[in-house]
Every structure is written in structure tokens, then in C-alpha cells.
Amino acid sequence: MANISKSRTKDITQGKSVRITLIVAIIVVLNLIAIHLFTRLDLTRDKRYSISDYSKNLVKNLDDKFTIKAFFTNNIPYPYNNLARDVRDKLEEYKAFANRYFQFEFVSAGDKTKFVQDARSFGIPEVQVNAIEKDEMVIKRVVMGLVFLYEDRTEVIPIVQSTENLEYEVSSKINRLIHKDLPIIGFLQGHGELSFEKELTGIQRQLQENYQLKSINLEEDEYALNDLAVLVIPGSKEVIPDDEKYLIDQFIMQGNHVIFLIDNINADPNTSKAEFYKNDMNDWFKNYGFNVERDLVFDSRASTIQVRQPIGMGYHISFMKYPFLINVSNFNKDNMIVKDLNAITLIFASSINTSFAEEDTLEVISLAKSSNRAGIQKGRLNIAIQPPIPQSQYNKKDILLASLFLGKFKSWFRNKELPDNIDTSLYLEEGLESRILVVGDADFVKDDYLNQSNALFFANSIDWMAQETGLISIRSKNIIAQKLKEISGGAKNTIKWIAVLLPPILVTLIGFIAWRIKKIRYARIGRYF
């Protein structure tokens, strides 16, 4: 009987060992397969870890050999140690949806001297990163870049520091290479607008991968609007003359698109002085369905500014909300330009009136509005930090600050005499389908105020107006953090106590269940002996 007992115990032990060995072997094999075979389950709401349909179509429709060369030094230290693997995963995903023309390779870093020389020949530099070796901080020189080759053209991402926005960077490079003629975006100059060369450099960096950008002066060249996809009017401080209005009007009649960024307010917070620019063109704007009111919007949802307050013989620095720097978060979530934005900042903005749009010919789409505690100043403006605006004046809500107008517009000159100093032989009285976007502020794209969200809003607007909407879907990924849902104080306490008590309860319950299972198993074994 004792021999039988020992034999059965041995069989049970061997069976357990075989099962454990088999499970370990399966896990090892699955990991080896996962290393060499791309697969991903993306459960995020915006599919931020999967490439978009736009990116898939780019590589699916290639008509010639397209190669990406990845230059990554071996054994890159933390926090870049997994970068090459993540880049490979992303490129594998591109390849999974691409046709036979797409390929990529990771250049061998075995011969370090040749590797570095080859990378440098493409414009990829060695960069210094900090590393810890033997408990000491050391500096290492590494290469982390991508080269894109198509026909006789080359594009480079010289330093890949993160994969968060890698899809946008890769797809932008692919788009730039395979499309020789990128859409042209023009920025009007000559009437006190934000300087294209000096004040819009951040916006240029944001757009230059996917568009050709140019400064437009209609006084110097009446044909400068030819070939533009979109015209941007970035805050005219003076009235645009009629002959130039005619050229812009006919640009719209021909089915082209215009973005009006309207700056009404000349304000200086340091001196608390503010006045309206002499740039009232509402008689012209009304023809296209809108009016940018001669007013100044303030809002309880606002950015803070630094305030220096005298105390004794010195000063105290504090930060105060400034209601004229509006944090706009009331967006139209049905429109792809703004649906993924959390907030943008508008500076000394004016409200937009859309009551002039003809309902039978134009579609009006609101993009951004004030919060439900806002107000408007008209006439004499007071932008002083102190004393604060009385709460009773925050008596308006949903003030329109950005809007779209779609449809067939009518010419502003249809009942007027045409300018006689330019060519008007091709005058159109009624237009083709067109788009106009209006924002009651221009400074939000100015280098001094440009932030990530503002740049994203403007870039999305350009994409939508130029009908390059695929770019919007990938630019917004990993850029805007998702806000936590606001909950009551009671709900917060409930969640806190659940977080505190649930883990130990679960551990205790699991331990009790494991003990009962073990006890039952030993009882069954005992019945055999």
C-alpha cells in the first residue's frame, strides 16, 4: 500500500512538472513569435496606437519603390532603449497595409565608423545622451534617425526622440515625397497683418511638411492668388482697399477658400489701454454671411498672467486670471477641426454674428463659443487687471468666437461699380461651392501666444479648408491629453475608499479561495491512501 501511495504521489508530482514546463514553453514560443510578427490590439478610444486610414492609403497606393532606412545605435541607454523596437513596430504596421513598393530596413550598426558616416551623409547627426554605468553618469553618442527615399528625392527625421507623434511625422514625410505639388497656402500682407516672416514662424513650422507656404501682397501682384488652395488673412489692422477686396471676392467666387482671422482690438495689458483698430470691414463681411462685432469678449474661463504688486519697499509677484485671455473649451464636437481639442487661448477676441447668412444658400457651422459665464464690452474698453470685473457683468453665455460658412456665395460687387485699375474681364457675380472660416482673433497664431493647442486648431483648420482631412485624424493623436470627467466631492470620497479597501479585500478573498481549493485537493488525495 505504501508503494502504491509513493507511486501515485510521484505521478502527481511529475504531472505538475510536465504542465508547468509546457506552460513555460508556450509562453516562450509566443514571445519569440511576437518579437518577429507584428500584431496589436488597440482599445483606446481614438485608436492612438494604430495607424489611421489616411496612412494606410498612402502606402497602399504607392506607384514606385519607397524605402525607409532606420539608423539606430545598438544598446541606446534609457529612456531611449526601447525606441528602435517601437519604431520597428510602427513601420511593420505600415508594411502590413502597404503594397509591394513599400519597404524598410534597419541599417546595421556593426561597423560604427561606417554607420555614423552613412547616417551623417543623410543629415542624421550623432547626439549626446546621458547614461548610468557602474553607478556613474556618463555621456554616450548615439544615432536615432530615419531616412525616406523615393525616386530621386529624400526626406529625413534627423532625431527620433519619441514615438508619440511618429505616425504624423512618417506620414507627412511620405505625403511630401509622393506628392510633388503640395497645396499652396497664402498669407495676406500689406495691411498691418501679422508678419509672415517674423510673427508666424511657429505656424510655418507646423504646416511646412504638408503645404507650400507663401506671403501674398496683392498691391504688388494682382495675380498672386492664382494656384492658392487657401488664403489666410491674419489680422488686418487697416481696411483692405476695394481693388484687393475684388481679387479676394473673385477668389471666393471661383470656389476657393478663405480664413479670416479678425483682430479688432489694439490692447496693451501693461498700460491697461485698449482701443479699436480702424479696420471696420463689416459691410464687406456681411455679404458672406457674418459680422465680426466691434466688441471685446471676456470670460470666467481664462488664462493667468503674472502681476507685480507693490508691498512696502518692494514687489510681490502673483498670478491672476485675466478674463480677456479666454480659455475656449466649448467646441462643436461634431466637427473634426475641433472635436479632439481640449482648449485654445484667444487674446482680446471679438464676437461673431452669423445672422446675415442666407439660409437657402449657406450652411453655418459654429466651431467655438465662450463658456456660460462670459460678457461683452462695447464702446469704451476697460482691460485693467484691477479692480476685477464685477461678477454681475458675466451675464452672457455661448458667445460665438469661431465659425464656418459653406455654400455658394454671391459677389460683394454685384450691385457695385467694378474697380478700374485691375483686370475685371472674368468677373463672376455668383460663385461655386466654397468655404470661409472666421475667428474673432488673430493673435492666437502669433509666435508670442502660440501654444500646442492653438497650433493644432489652426493646422486642423488649414487641413479642413484644403480638404486634406486625413491629416487631422493623425495630428491630434497623443497631443491632446484626455480630460478626466468632473465628479462631485461625494463621488470622489467613494472612489477613494474603494481604492483603499478593495485591494486588501480582493487579496484576502483570493487567498481564502486558494486555501479552500488546496484543502479540498488534499482531502481528495487523502481518500486514495
Short mmCIF file of C-alpha atoms in Angstrom, two decimals:
data_model
loop_
_atom_site.label_atom_id
_atom_site.label_comp_id
_atom_site.label_asym_id
_atom_site.label_seq_id
_atom_site.Cartn_x
_atom_site.Cartn_y
_atom_site.Cartn_z
CA MET A 1 0.00 0.00 0.00
CA ALA A 2 2.90 2.32 0.79
CA ASN A 3 4.48 1.64 -2.63
CA ILE A 4 1.18 2.49 -4.35
CA SER A 5 0.97 5.73 -2.36
CA LYS A 6 4.50 6.73 -3.30
CA SER A 7 3.87 5.83 -6.96
CA ARG A 8 0.71 7.95 -7.13
CA THR A 9 2.41 10.87 -5.39
CA LYS A 10 5.27 10.62 -7.87
CA ASP A 11 2.83 10.55 -10.80
CA ILE A 12 1.03 13.66 -9.49
CA THR A 13 4.33 15.49 -9.00
CA GLN A 14 5.54 14.55 -12.49
CA GLY A 15 2.21 15.63 -13.97
CA LYS A 16 2.53 19.03 -12.35
CA SER A 17 6.11 19.38 -13.60
CA VAL A 18 5.07 18.50 -17.15
CA ARG A 19 2.22 21.04 -17.08
CA ILE A 20 4.47 23.80 -15.71
CA THR A 21 7.16 23.03 -18.29
CA LEU A 22 4.58 23.04 -21.08
CA ILE A 23 3.11 26.39 -19.97
CA VAL A 24 6.59 27.97 -19.77
CA ALA A 25 7.46 26.60 -23.23
CA ILE A 26 4.25 28.02 -24.73
CA ILE A 27 4.90 31.45 -23.21
CA VAL A 28 8.49 31.46 -24.55
CA VAL A 29 7.35 30.45 -28.05
CA LEU A 30 4.59 33.07 -28.10
CA ASN A 31 7.09 35.77 -27.07
CA LEU A 32 9.51 34.71 -29.79
CA ILE A 33 6.71 34.84 -32.35
CA ALA A 34 5.56 38.25 -31.07
CA ILE A 35 9.05 39.67 -31.49
CA HIS A 36 9.14 38.80 -35.19
CA LEU A 37 5.44 39.06 -36.10
CA PHE A 38 3.62 42.38 -35.83
CA THR A 39 0.30 42.30 -34.04
CA ARG A 40 -1.53 44.85 -31.89
CA LEU A 41 -4.82 45.12 -30.05
CA ASP A 42 -5.66 48.81 -29.66
CA LEU A 43 -8.50 49.50 -27.21
CA THR A 44 -8.02 53.28 -26.96
CA ARG A 45 -10.96 55.48 -27.94
CA ASP A 46 -9.11 57.34 -30.70
CA LYS A 47 -7.00 54.32 -31.80
CA ARG A 48 -3.86 56.27 -30.96
CA TYR A 49 -1.66 53.17 -31.19
CA SER A 50 -2.89 52.14 -34.65
CA ILE A 51 -2.20 53.90 -37.93
CA SER A 52 -5.12 55.76 -39.50
CA ASP A 53 -6.87 55.05 -42.79
CA TYR A 54 -5.05 58.07 -44.23
CA SER A 55 -1.66 56.48 -43.50
CA LYS A 56 -2.82 53.11 -44.81
CA ASN A 57 -3.94 54.66 -48.09
CA LEU A 58 -0.63 56.50 -48.51
CA VAL A 59 1.39 53.28 -48.54
CA LYS A 60 -1.31 51.22 -50.24
CA ASN A 61 -1.30 53.48 -53.30
CA LEU A 62 2.46 53.85 -53.86
CA ASP A 63 3.40 53.65 -57.54
CA ASP A 64 7.16 53.28 -57.18
CA LYS A 65 9.74 51.92 -54.78
CA PHE A 66 9.63 53.67 -51.40
CA THR A 67 12.31 52.90 -48.80
CA ILE A 68 12.72 53.93 -45.19
CA LYS A 69 16.16 53.46 -43.63
CA ALA A 70 16.32 53.43 -39.84
CA PHE A 71 19.61 54.41 -38.20
CA PHE A 72 19.71 53.40 -34.53
CA THR A 73 22.84 52.77 -32.48
CA ASN A 74 22.99 49.44 -30.62
CA ASN A 75 22.30 49.47 -26.88
CA ILE A 76 20.93 53.00 -26.63
CA PRO A 77 20.61 53.89 -22.92
CA TYR A 78 17.42 54.63 -21.00
CA PRO A 79 14.97 56.32 -21.67
CA TYR A 80 15.55 55.65 -25.39
CA ASN A 81 16.39 51.94 -25.01
CA ASN A 82 13.07 50.71 -26.48
CA LEU A 83 12.89 53.35 -29.18
CA ALA A 84 14.22 51.19 -32.03
CA ARG A 85 11.81 48.39 -31.16
CA ASP A 86 8.84 50.79 -31.07
CA VAL A 87 9.86 52.33 -34.40
CA ARG A 88 10.14 48.85 -35.93
CA ASP A 89 6.63 48.01 -34.67
CA LYS A 90 5.25 51.17 -36.26
CA LEU A 91 6.97 50.50 -39.58
CA GLU A 92 5.79 46.88 -39.50
CA GLU A 93 2.25 48.20 -39.24
CA TYR A 94 2.79 50.42 -42.27
CA LYS A 95 4.18 47.43 -44.16
CA ALA A 96 1.20 45.27 -43.20
CA PHE A 97 -1.11 47.62 -45.13
CA ALA A 98 1.29 48.64 -47.90
CA ASN A 99 1.65 47.35 -51.44
CA ARG A 100 4.82 45.75 -52.80
CA TYR A 101 6.62 49.07 -53.29
CA PHE A 102 6.98 49.85 -49.58
CA GLN A 103 9.99 48.57 -47.69
CA PHE A 104 12.13 49.47 -44.71
CA GLU A 105 15.41 48.39 -43.23
CA PHE A 106 17.36 48.91 -40.03
CA VAL A 107 20.91 49.74 -41.03
CA SER A 108 23.48 47.59 -39.25
CA ALA A 109 25.50 49.47 -36.64
CA GLY A 110 28.23 46.79 -36.54
CA ASP A 111 30.90 48.94 -38.17
CA LYS A 112 30.38 52.03 -36.03
CA THR A 113 32.58 54.37 -38.09
CA LYS A 114 30.86 53.50 -41.38
CA PHE A 115 27.45 53.53 -39.68
CA VAL A 116 27.96 57.06 -38.35
CA GLN A 117 29.35 58.28 -41.69
CA ASP A 118 26.39 56.84 -43.61
CA ALA A 119 23.93 58.43 -41.19
CA ARG A 120 25.71 61.79 -41.41
CA SER A 121 25.60 61.65 -45.22
CA PHE A 122 21.79 61.68 -44.99
CA GLY A 123 21.75 64.51 -42.45
CA ILE A 124 21.34 62.37 -39.33
CA PRO A 125 23.75 63.55 -36.60
CA GLU A 126 25.21 61.84 -33.58
CA VAL A 127 23.59 63.17 -30.42
CA GLN A 128 24.69 63.03 -26.81
CA VAL A 129 22.58 61.26 -24.20
CA ASN A 130 23.22 60.65 -20.52
CA ALA A 131 23.67 57.10 -19.25
CA ILE A 132 24.49 55.44 -15.92
CA GLU A 133 27.28 52.87 -15.97
CA LYS A 134 28.77 51.37 -12.80
CA ASP A 135 26.85 53.91 -10.70
CA GLU A 136 28.38 56.81 -12.62
CA MET A 137 26.82 59.29 -15.03
CA VAL A 138 28.47 59.09 -18.46
CA ILE A 139 27.75 60.69 -21.83
CA LYS A 140 27.20 58.49 -24.87
CA ARG A 141 26.98 59.46 -28.52
CA VAL A 142 24.12 57.75 -30.34
CA VAL A 143 22.28 57.90 -33.67
CA MET A 144 18.45 57.84 -33.76
CA GLY A 145 17.03 58.88 -37.13
CA LEU A 146 15.01 57.90 -40.20
CA VAL A 147 15.65 58.47 -43.92
CA PHE A 148 12.88 58.35 -46.54
CA LEU A 149 13.85 57.59 -50.15
CA TYR A 150 11.52 57.91 -53.14
CA GLU A 151 12.61 58.30 -56.75
CA ASP A 152 15.42 60.88 -56.64
CA ARG A 153 14.13 62.68 -53.54
CA THR A 154 14.98 62.32 -49.86
CA GLU A 155 13.37 63.39 -46.58
CA VAL A 156 14.83 62.95 -43.10
CA ILE A 157 13.72 62.79 -39.48
CA PRO A 158 17.17 63.55 -38.04
CA ILE A 159 16.36 62.70 -34.41
CA VAL A 160 13.56 60.41 -33.24
CA GLN A 161 13.16 61.10 -29.53
CA SER A 162 9.68 59.65 -29.05
CA THR A 163 7.12 57.55 -30.91
CA GLU A 164 4.15 59.50 -29.55
CA ASN A 165 3.68 61.50 -32.75
CA LEU A 166 5.67 59.23 -35.04
CA GLU A 167 2.78 58.36 -37.35
CA TYR A 168 2.18 62.02 -38.15
CA GLU A 169 5.88 62.62 -38.85
CA VAL A 170 6.23 59.49 -41.01
CA SER A 171 3.03 60.05 -42.97
CA SER A 172 3.93 63.72 -43.51
CA LYS A 173 7.28 62.69 -44.99
CA ILE A 174 5.63 60.10 -47.22
CA ASN A 175 2.99 62.59 -48.36
CA ARG A 176 5.63 65.22 -49.09
CA LEU A 177 7.71 62.82 -51.20
CA ILE A 178 4.97 61.21 -53.27
CA HIS A 179 3.14 64.48 -53.98
CA LYS A 180 5.44 66.82 -55.86
CA ASP A 181 2.89 69.63 -55.96
CA LEU A 182 1.78 70.28 -52.39
CA PRO A 183 -1.23 72.59 -51.80
CA ILE A 184 -0.22 76.26 -51.55
CA ILE A 185 -1.36 78.32 -48.56
CA GLY A 186 -1.09 82.11 -48.92
CA PHE A 187 -0.86 84.63 -46.09
CA LEU A 188 -2.08 88.12 -46.99
CA GLN A 189 0.28 91.01 -46.15
CA GLY A 190 0.28 94.77 -46.63
CA HIS A 191 -2.46 96.00 -44.27
CA GLY A 192 -0.85 95.57 -40.85
CA GLU A 193 -1.37 91.80 -40.76
CA LEU A 194 0.81 89.56 -38.59
CA SER A 195 4.19 89.42 -40.29
CA PHE A 196 4.66 86.20 -42.25
CA GLU A 197 8.43 86.32 -41.79
CA LYS A 198 8.63 87.48 -38.16
CA GLU A 199 5.43 86.63 -36.27
CA LEU A 200 4.18 83.40 -37.87
CA THR A 201 7.32 81.25 -37.75
CA GLY A 202 5.75 78.71 -35.38
CA ILE A 203 2.78 78.19 -37.68
CA GLN A 204 5.13 77.81 -40.62
CA ARG A 205 6.99 75.01 -38.83
CA GLN A 206 3.67 73.31 -38.12
CA LEU A 207 2.48 73.42 -41.74
CA GLN A 208 5.59 73.23 -43.92
CA GLU A 209 5.73 69.43 -44.06
CA ASN A 210 2.45 69.20 -45.96
CA TYR A 211 2.00 72.58 -47.66
CA GLN A 212 3.82 75.20 -49.62
CA LEU A 213 3.58 78.49 -47.74
CA LYS A 214 3.93 81.94 -49.26
CA SER A 215 3.44 85.59 -48.45
CA ILE A 216 0.82 87.36 -50.60
CA ASN A 217 0.83 91.09 -51.41
CA LEU A 218 -1.98 91.97 -53.82
CA GLU A 219 -0.85 95.57 -54.23
CA GLU A 220 2.37 94.28 -55.77
CA ASP A 221 0.87 91.37 -57.74
CA GLU A 222 -2.83 91.16 -58.61
CA TYR A 223 -2.35 87.56 -59.79
CA ALA A 224 -0.78 86.37 -56.53
CA LEU A 225 -3.90 84.40 -55.58
CA ASN A 226 -3.56 82.12 -58.60
CA ASP A 227 -2.86 78.49 -57.64
CA LEU A 228 -3.62 79.01 -53.94
CA ALA A 229 -5.61 76.31 -52.15
CA VAL A 230 -6.38 78.56 -49.16
CA LEU A 231 -5.91 82.27 -48.44
CA VAL A 232 -5.31 83.29 -44.81
CA ILE A 233 -5.98 86.90 -43.77
CA PRO A 234 -4.10 87.06 -40.42
CA GLY A 235 -5.42 90.15 -38.69
CA SER A 236 -5.63 93.16 -40.97
CA LYS A 237 -5.15 96.32 -38.89
CA GLU A 238 -6.23 98.56 -41.78
CA VAL A 239 -9.13 98.49 -44.22
CA ILE A 240 -8.31 96.45 -47.30
CA PRO A 241 -8.80 98.64 -50.43
CA ASP A 242 -11.61 97.83 -52.88
CA ASP A 243 -9.39 96.56 -55.68
CA GLU A 244 -7.87 93.96 -53.35
CA LYS A 245 -11.30 93.13 -51.94
CA TYR A 246 -12.35 92.44 -55.52
CA LEU A 247 -9.48 89.98 -56.03
CA ILE A 248 -10.33 88.16 -52.79
CA ASP A 249 -14.03 88.24 -53.65
CA GLN A 250 -13.42 86.64 -57.04
CA PHE A 251 -11.07 84.11 -55.43
CA ILE A 252 -14.07 83.01 -53.35
CA MET A 253 -16.44 83.08 -56.36
CA GLN A 254 -14.10 80.66 -58.16
CA GLY A 255 -14.68 78.08 -55.43
CA ASN A 256 -11.57 78.77 -53.36
CA HIS A 257 -11.37 79.02 -49.60
CA VAL A 258 -10.50 81.87 -47.20
CA ILE A 259 -9.69 82.03 -43.48
CA PHE A 260 -10.46 85.40 -41.87
CA LEU A 261 -8.62 85.96 -38.59
CA ILE A 262 -10.01 89.28 -37.37
CA ASP A 263 -8.17 91.49 -34.88
CA ASN A 264 -10.39 94.36 -33.77
CA ILE A 265 -8.62 95.33 -30.54
CA ASN A 266 -5.33 97.17 -30.08
CA ALA A 267 -4.64 96.36 -26.43
CA ASP A 268 -1.71 96.65 -24.03
CA PRO A 269 -2.25 94.91 -20.65
CA ASN A 270 0.80 96.65 -19.17
CA THR A 271 -0.75 100.10 -19.57
CA SER A 272 -4.39 98.91 -19.44
CA LYS A 273 -5.04 100.80 -22.67
CA ALA A 274 -7.27 99.38 -25.41
CA GLU A 275 -8.93 100.80 -28.48
CA PHE A 276 -10.42 99.56 -31.72
CA TYR A 277 -8.30 99.44 -34.83
CA LYS A 278 -9.61 101.49 -37.72
CA ASN A 279 -10.24 98.33 -39.69
CA ASP A 280 -14.04 98.01 -39.75
CA MET A 281 -14.89 95.94 -42.85
CA ASN A 282 -18.22 94.56 -41.69
CA ASP A 283 -20.00 95.96 -44.75
CA TRP A 284 -17.83 93.57 -46.77
CA PHE A 285 -18.09 90.64 -44.34
CA LYS A 286 -21.90 90.81 -44.21
CA ASN A 287 -22.00 89.86 -47.87
CA TYR A 288 -20.51 86.48 -46.94
CA GLY A 289 -22.94 85.93 -44.07
CA PHE A 290 -21.13 87.20 -41.00
CA ASN A 291 -20.21 90.24 -38.96
CA VAL A 292 -17.28 90.49 -36.52
CA GLU A 293 -18.73 92.77 -33.89
CA ARG A 294 -16.87 95.84 -32.64
CA ASP A 295 -16.74 94.48 -29.11
CA LEU A 296 -14.45 92.75 -26.64
CA VAL A 297 -15.34 89.40 -25.09
CA PHE A 298 -14.29 88.41 -21.55
CA ASP A 299 -14.80 85.05 -19.88
CA SER A 300 -14.57 83.43 -16.46
CA ARG A 301 -12.59 80.61 -18.07
CA ALA A 302 -9.35 82.46 -18.61
CA SER A 303 -5.58 82.12 -18.55
CA THR A 304 -3.48 83.59 -15.77
CA ILE A 305 -0.96 86.37 -16.12
CA GLN A 306 1.86 87.47 -13.88
CA VAL A 307 1.05 90.53 -11.77
CA ARG A 308 3.58 92.60 -9.85
CA GLN A 309 2.02 94.26 -6.81
CA PRO A 310 3.86 96.80 -4.61
CA ILE A 311 4.40 95.76 -0.98
CA GLY A 312 6.28 98.20 1.22
CA MET A 313 9.58 98.98 -0.47
CA GLY A 314 9.38 96.00 -2.82
CA TYR A 315 7.07 94.00 -5.03
CA HIS A 316 5.10 90.79 -4.72
CA ILE A 317 4.68 88.58 -7.80
CA SER A 318 1.38 86.77 -8.10
CA PHE A 319 -0.67 85.11 -10.82
CA MET A 320 -4.21 86.19 -11.58
CA LYS A 321 -6.84 85.12 -14.05
CA TYR A 322 -7.11 87.64 -16.85
CA PRO A 323 -10.59 87.38 -18.40
CA PHE A 324 -9.51 88.75 -21.78
CA LEU A 325 -7.18 85.77 -22.38
CA ILE A 326 -10.00 83.31 -22.95
CA ASN A 327 -9.56 79.57 -22.50
CA VAL A 328 -12.06 78.36 -25.06
CA SER A 329 -13.25 74.79 -24.48
CA ASN A 330 -16.86 74.98 -25.65
CA PHE A 331 -16.38 73.26 -29.01
CA ASN A 332 -18.63 71.73 -31.63
CA LYS A 333 -17.79 68.07 -31.06
CA ASP A 334 -19.44 67.10 -34.36
CA ASN A 335 -16.81 68.94 -36.41
CA MET A 336 -13.46 67.27 -36.94
CA ILE A 337 -11.49 70.53 -36.75
CA VAL A 338 -12.18 70.93 -33.03
CA LYS A 339 -13.68 67.65 -31.79
CA ASP A 340 -10.41 66.40 -30.23
CA LEU A 341 -9.31 69.72 -28.74
CA ASN A 342 -9.42 70.43 -25.02
CA ALA A 343 -8.95 74.21 -25.13
CA ILE A 344 -7.45 77.04 -27.16
CA THR A 345 -6.49 80.51 -25.98
CA LEU A 346 -7.92 83.59 -27.70
CA ILE A 347 -6.48 87.02 -26.95
CA PHE A 348 -8.73 90.10 -26.84
CA ALA A 349 -11.32 88.40 -29.05
CA SER A 350 -14.48 89.78 -30.62
CA SER A 351 -17.81 88.02 -31.12
CA ILE A 352 -19.19 86.81 -34.45
CA ASN A 353 -22.70 87.48 -35.72
CA THR A 354 -23.99 84.98 -38.31
CA SER A 355 -27.48 86.42 -38.80
CA PHE A 356 -26.55 87.75 -42.25
CA ALA A 357 -26.13 84.28 -43.80
CA GLU A 358 -28.83 83.36 -46.31
CA GLU A 359 -30.30 80.09 -45.07
CA ASP A 360 -31.18 78.78 -48.53
CA THR A 361 -27.63 79.15 -49.94
CA LEU A 362 -25.23 78.99 -46.99
CA GLU A 363 -24.61 76.49 -44.20
CA VAL A 364 -23.34 77.95 -40.94
CA ILE A 365 -21.37 75.72 -38.54
CA SER A 366 -20.28 77.02 -35.15
CA LEU A 367 -16.83 75.87 -34.05
CA ALA A 368 -16.09 77.56 -30.73
CA LYS A 369 -18.10 79.51 -28.16
CA SER A 370 -17.49 81.13 -24.80
CA SER A 371 -18.38 79.45 -21.53
CA ASN A 372 -21.73 80.01 -19.79
CA ARG A 373 -20.22 82.80 -17.67
CA ALA A 374 -18.93 85.43 -20.07
CA GLY A 375 -19.56 89.03 -21.02
CA ILE A 376 -19.02 91.70 -23.66
CA GLN A 377 -17.63 95.23 -23.58
CA LYS A 378 -18.59 97.79 -26.20
CA GLY A 379 -17.67 101.41 -26.73
CA ARG A 380 -15.03 102.46 -24.23
CA LEU A 381 -12.90 99.44 -23.27
CA ASN A 382 -11.52 98.70 -19.80
CA ILE A 383 -8.88 95.96 -19.72
CA ALA A 384 -7.35 96.81 -16.31
CA ILE A 385 -6.35 93.86 -14.16
CA GLN A 386 -7.54 95.59 -11.01
CA PRO A 387 -10.22 96.07 -9.92
CA PRO A 388 -11.68 92.82 -11.30
CA ILE A 389 -14.77 92.83 -13.50
CA PRO A 390 -17.91 92.58 -11.30
CA GLN A 391 -19.49 89.13 -11.32
CA SER A 392 -22.80 90.68 -12.38
CA GLN A 393 -21.27 91.52 -15.77
CA TYR A 394 -20.62 87.84 -16.54
CA ASN A 395 -24.16 87.65 -17.81
CA LYS A 396 -23.81 86.03 -21.25
CA LYS A 397 -23.13 82.53 -22.45
CA ASP A 398 -22.20 80.69 -25.67
CA ILE A 399 -20.80 83.79 -27.38
CA LEU A 400 -19.72 82.71 -30.87
CA LEU A 401 -15.96 83.08 -31.40
CA ALA A 402 -15.22 80.87 -34.45
CA SER A 403 -17.48 79.73 -37.26
CA LEU A 404 -17.60 78.10 -40.70
CA PHE A 405 -19.64 79.17 -43.73
CA LEU A 406 -20.20 76.74 -46.59
CA GLY A 407 -22.01 77.16 -49.87
CA LYS A 408 -22.31 79.35 -52.95
CA PHE A 409 -21.52 82.95 -52.06
CA LYS A 410 -22.59 85.99 -54.03
CA SER A 411 -20.15 88.65 -55.10
CA TRP A 412 -19.87 91.77 -52.98
CA PHE A 413 -19.58 93.74 -56.24
CA ARG A 414 -22.79 92.52 -57.85
CA ASN A 415 -24.51 95.91 -57.30
CA LYS A 416 -21.36 97.99 -57.32
CA GLU A 417 -19.02 99.56 -59.81
CA LEU A 418 -16.06 97.31 -60.52
CA PRO A 419 -12.53 98.64 -59.85
CA ASP A 420 -10.99 100.21 -62.95
CA ASN A 421 -7.31 99.72 -62.03
CA ILE A 422 -7.24 95.90 -62.34
CA ASP A 423 -8.43 93.30 -64.83
CA THR A 424 -12.17 92.57 -64.22
CA SER A 425 -12.94 90.87 -67.54
CA LEU A 426 -13.61 87.48 -65.87
CA TYR A 427 -15.93 88.87 -63.20
CA LEU A 428 -18.28 86.32 -61.57
CA GLU A 429 -21.46 87.55 -59.87
CA GLU A 430 -22.29 84.22 -58.24
CA GLY A 431 -19.78 81.70 -57.03
CA LEU A 432 -19.04 77.99 -56.97
CA GLU A 433 -19.16 75.96 -53.74
CA SER A 434 -16.67 77.50 -51.32
CA ARG A 435 -15.66 77.64 -47.67
CA ILE A 436 -14.99 80.54 -45.32
CA LEU A 437 -13.69 80.17 -41.76
CA VAL A 438 -13.86 83.12 -39.36
CA VAL A 439 -12.20 83.57 -35.95
CA GLY A 440 -12.72 86.69 -33.84
CA ASP A 441 -8.99 86.88 -33.07
CA ALA A 442 -5.69 86.62 -34.93
CA ASP A 443 -3.13 86.79 -32.13
CA PHE A 444 -3.71 83.16 -31.17
CA VAL A 445 -1.43 82.15 -34.10
CA LYS A 446 1.20 84.79 -33.29
CA ASP A 447 4.53 83.42 -32.08
CA ASP A 448 4.13 85.27 -28.75
CA TYR A 449 0.93 83.39 -27.91
CA LEU A 450 1.20 80.21 -29.96
CA ASN A 451 0.83 77.07 -27.87
CA GLN A 452 0.34 73.46 -28.86
CA SER A 453 -3.46 73.61 -28.84
CA ASN A 454 -3.60 76.86 -30.80
CA ALA A 455 -1.23 75.46 -33.40
CA LEU A 456 -3.29 72.28 -33.63
CA PHE A 457 -6.52 74.23 -34.10
CA PHE A 458 -5.05 76.33 -36.89
CA ALA A 459 -3.37 73.38 -38.61
CA ASN A 460 -6.63 71.41 -38.47
CA SER A 461 -8.42 74.42 -39.96
CA ILE A 462 -5.95 74.56 -42.84
CA ASP A 463 -6.33 70.81 -43.44
CA TRP A 464 -10.11 71.04 -43.46
CA MET A 465 -10.17 74.07 -45.75
CA ALA A 466 -7.64 72.48 -48.11
CA GLN A 467 -9.65 69.24 -47.93
CA GLU A 468 -6.68 67.32 -46.52
CA THR A 469 -8.82 65.98 -43.69
CA GLY A 470 -6.82 62.77 -43.28
CA LEU A 471 -4.05 64.75 -41.63
CA ILE A 472 -6.41 65.91 -38.88
CA SER A 473 -7.06 62.34 -37.73
CA ILE A 474 -3.37 61.63 -37.09
CA ARG A 475 -2.17 65.06 -35.92
CA SER A 476 -4.46 65.02 -32.89
CA LYS A 477 -3.22 61.66 -31.61
CA ASN A 478 -1.04 61.76 -28.49
CA ILE A 479 -1.07 65.57 -28.47
CA ILE A 480 -4.18 66.44 -26.52
CA ALA A 481 -4.47 64.70 -23.18
CA GLN A 482 -7.95 63.43 -22.43
CA LYS A 483 -9.58 65.32 -19.57
CA LEU A 484 -10.91 63.44 -16.55
CA LYS A 485 -14.64 63.66 -16.09
CA GLU A 486 -15.68 66.14 -13.40
CA ILE A 487 -17.35 64.38 -10.44
CA SER A 488 -18.84 65.51 -7.14
CA GLY A 489 -17.00 65.53 -3.83
CA GLY A 490 -19.10 62.61 -2.56
CA ALA A 491 -18.22 60.51 -5.59
CA LYS A 492 -14.53 61.31 -5.07
CA ASN A 493 -14.71 60.03 -1.48
CA THR A 494 -16.49 56.87 -2.58
CA ILE A 495 -13.85 56.15 -5.22
CA LYS A 496 -11.07 56.87 -2.71
CA TRP A 497 -12.40 54.36 -0.17
CA ILE A 498 -12.99 51.76 -2.87
CA ALA A 499 -9.36 52.21 -3.97
CA VAL A 500 -8.18 51.85 -0.35
CA LEU A 501 -10.34 48.89 0.72
CA LEU A 502 -10.86 46.86 -2.45
CA PRO A 503 -7.25 45.61 -2.97
CA PRO A 504 -6.86 44.05 0.52
CA ILE A 505 -10.37 42.57 0.32
CA LEU A 506 -9.57 41.01 -3.06
CA VAL A 507 -6.23 39.65 -1.80
CA THR A 508 -7.95 38.15 1.26
CA LEU A 509 -10.72 36.64 -0.88
CA ILE A 510 -8.28 35.14 -3.38
CA GLY A 511 -6.17 33.73 -0.52
CA PHE A 512 -9.26 32.18 1.08
CA ILE A 513 -10.37 30.61 -2.23
CA ALA A 514 -6.85 29.25 -2.88
CA TRP A 515 -6.75 27.79 0.66
CA ARG A 516 -10.14 26.10 0.18
CA ILE A 517 -9.12 24.65 -3.20
CA LYS A 518 -5.88 23.34 -1.71
CA LYS A 519 -7.72 21.84 1.27
CA ILE A 520 -10.26 20.09 -0.99
CA ARG A 521 -7.45 18.74 -3.22
CA TYR A 522 -5.55 17.31 -0.22
CA ALA A 523 -8.80 15.76 1.05
CA ARG A 524 -9.29 14.00 -2.32
CA ILE A 525 -5.70 12.77 -2.35
CA GLY A 526 -6.12 11.52 1.23
CA ARG A 527 -9.05 9.32 0.19
CA TYR A 528 -6.72 7.28 -2.05
CA PHE A 529 -4.32 6.39 0.74
#
